[in-house]
Coordinates of C-alpha atoms in Angstrom, one line a residue:
M1 CA -12.6 -16.0 4.6
Q2 CA -9.4 -17.2 3.9
R3 CA -6.7 -16.4 6.4
G4 CA -3.9 -16.2 3.6
G5 CA -5.7 -13.6 1.6
N6 CA -8.7 -13.2 -0.6
L7 CA -8.4 -11.6 -3.9
S8 CA -11.0 -10.0 -6.2
L9 CA -10.5 -8.1 -9.4
V10 CA -13.2 -5.4 -9.9
A11 CA -13.4 -3.3 -13.1
D12 CA -10.1 -1.4 -13.1
K13 CA -8.6 -2.2 -9.7
T14 CA -7.3 -5.2 -7.7
T15 CA -8.4 -5.7 -4.1
Q16 CA -7.2 -8.2 -1.8
T17 CA -7.7 -8.8 2.1
I18 CA -5.9 -10.5 4.8
I19 CA -6.4 -11.1 8.6
I20 CA -3.4 -9.6 10.6
D21 CA -3.4 -10.9 14.2
A22 CA -3.3 -7.4 16.0
P23 CA -5.5 -4.6 16.9
A24 CA -6.2 -2.3 14.1
A25 CA -4.6 0.6 15.9
Q26 CA -1.4 -1.3 15.8
V27 CA -1.7 -2.1 12.0
M28 CA -2.5 1.4 11.1
K29 CA 0.6 2.7 13.1
I30 CA 3.0 0.3 10.9
I31 CA 1.1 1.6 7.9
A32 CA 1.7 5.3 8.8
D33 CA 5.3 4.7 9.8
F34 CA 6.6 5.5 6.2
E35 CA 10.4 6.0 7.2
A36 CA 10.5 2.3 8.5
Y37 CA 9.2 1.1 5.2
P38 CA 12.7 0.3 3.7
Q39 CA 13.1 -2.1 6.8
W40 CA 10.4 -4.4 5.9
A41 CA 9.0 -3.9 2.3
N42 CA 11.7 -5.1 0.1
A43 CA 11.2 -3.3 -3.0
V44 CA 10.9 0.3 -1.0
K45 CA 14.3 1.6 -1.0
L46 CA 13.8 5.4 -0.1
V47 CA 11.0 7.2 1.6
D48 CA 11.0 11.0 2.2
V49 CA 8.1 12.5 3.9
L50 CA 7.7 15.9 2.1
E51 CA 4.8 17.2 3.9
R52 CA 3.0 16.3 7.2
A53 CA -0.8 16.4 8.3
A54 CA -1.2 18.3 11.7
D55 CA -1.2 14.7 13.7
G56 CA 2.2 14.2 12.1
R57 CA 1.1 11.4 9.7
G58 CA 2.6 12.0 6.1
R59 CA 0.7 13.8 3.8
H60 CA 2.8 13.9 0.9
V61 CA 5.3 11.1 0.5
R62 CA 8.2 10.4 -2.0
F63 CA 9.2 6.7 -2.7
G64 CA 12.0 5.1 -4.4
L65 CA 11.1 1.7 -5.6
D66 CA 13.5 -1.1 -6.9
A67 CA 11.6 -4.3 -7.7
G68 CA 14.4 -5.9 -10.1
M69 CA 13.2 -4.9 -13.7
V70 CA 10.7 -2.1 -12.3
K71 CA 12.6 0.9 -10.7
D72 CA 10.4 3.9 -10.1
T73 CA 10.5 7.5 -7.9
Y74 CA 7.0 8.7 -7.3
E75 CA 5.2 10.8 -5.0
L76 CA 1.8 10.0 -3.1
S77 CA -0.7 12.3 -1.6
Y78 CA -2.3 10.7 1.4
T79 CA -5.8 11.1 3.2
W80 CA -6.4 9.7 6.8
A81 CA -9.7 8.6 8.0
S82 CA -10.6 10.6 11.3
D83 CA -11.7 7.2 12.7
D84 CA -8.4 5.4 12.0
T85 CA -10.0 2.8 9.9
E86 CA -8.9 3.8 6.3
V87 CA -5.9 5.7 4.5
S88 CA -6.3 6.2 0.6
W89 CA -3.7 7.7 -1.5
S90 CA -3.2 9.1 -5.0
L91 CA -0.3 9.9 -7.1
V92 CA 0.9 13.2 -7.3
K93 CA 4.0 12.6 -9.8
G94 CA 5.9 9.5 -11.2
Q95 CA 8.4 8.4 -13.5
M96 CA 6.9 5.2 -14.6
Q97 CA 3.3 5.8 -13.5
K98 CA 0.7 8.1 -14.9
A99 CA -1.9 7.2 -12.0
Q100 CA -1.9 5.6 -8.8
D101 CA -4.8 5.4 -6.5
G102 CA -4.9 3.1 -3.5
T103 CA -6.8 2.3 -0.1
Y104 CA -6.1 0.3 2.9
T105 CA -9.2 -0.3 5.1
L106 CA -9.0 -2.0 8.5
R107 CA -11.9 -3.8 10.1
E108 CA -11.8 -5.5 13.5
C109 CA -12.7 -9.1 13.4
D110 CA -12.4 -12.4 15.2
G111 CA -8.6 -13.1 15.0
G112 CA -7.3 -9.6 14.7
T113 CA -7.7 -7.1 12.1
E114 CA -9.1 -7.6 8.4
V115 CA -7.0 -5.4 6.0
T116 CA -8.3 -4.7 2.4
Y117 CA -5.8 -3.4 0.0
T118 CA -7.3 -1.8 -3.0
L119 CA -5.1 -0.5 -5.8
A120 CA -5.2 0.7 -9.3
V121 CA -2.2 1.8 -11.3
D122 CA -1.8 3.2 -14.6
L123 CA 1.7 3.1 -16.3
A124 CA 3.2 5.6 -18.6
I125 CA 3.9 2.8 -21.0
P126 CA 1.4 0.9 -22.7
M127 CA 0.5 -2.5 -21.0
I128 CA -2.5 -4.9 -21.8
G129 CA -4.9 -4.6 -19.0
M130 CA -4.6 -8.4 -18.1
F131 CA -0.8 -7.8 -17.5
K132 CA -1.4 -4.7 -15.5
R133 CA -4.0 -6.6 -13.2
K134 CA -1.5 -9.4 -12.7
A135 CA 1.1 -6.7 -11.6
E136 CA -1.2 -5.3 -9.2
K137 CA -2.2 -8.7 -7.9
V138 CA 1.6 -9.1 -7.1
I139 CA 2.0 -5.6 -5.3
T140 CA -1.0 -6.0 -3.3
D141 CA -0.2 -9.8 -2.4
T142 CA 3.5 -8.7 -1.3
A143 CA 2.5 -5.5 0.4
L144 CA 0.0 -7.4 2.7
K145 CA 2.1 -10.3 3.3
E146 CA 5.1 -8.0 4.3
L147 CA 2.6 -5.8 6.4
K148 CA 1.5 -8.9 8.3
K149 CA 4.9 -10.0 8.9
R150 CA 6.1 -6.8 10.2
V151 CA 2.9 -6.4 12.5
E152 CA 3.1 -9.8 13.8
N153 CA 6.7 -10.1 14.7

């Protein structure tokens, strides 16, 4: 496995993996801290947790995204695994998106935690599949690198 990241394109989703030099619990704590995203995820400008689960983690979250030419406000519904190794989400509503399904899966390994990010996005505007996969690759690659930097620093 490459330490810098590993890319796999499968059907209608994009999957990438990275090793983060920290325990899985620490990585999941950063993932779950939605209010801090604007501090370290460059494209995220606004986060509003609309509903929390019993453990305090976000269950329904609104995001404001500004990635240059791409600006969007959208809401995601989150499901947290009871063993704290996975979180998945799906789009509740969005301006530019018709669908978004994603998952972070964490696995302890030599050197820290293997984080696998799977993402599938469907936009309201027509886009050739090849370009959509390329956009997903950029999103997942950037998210994993920013997460790694946040956790390890």
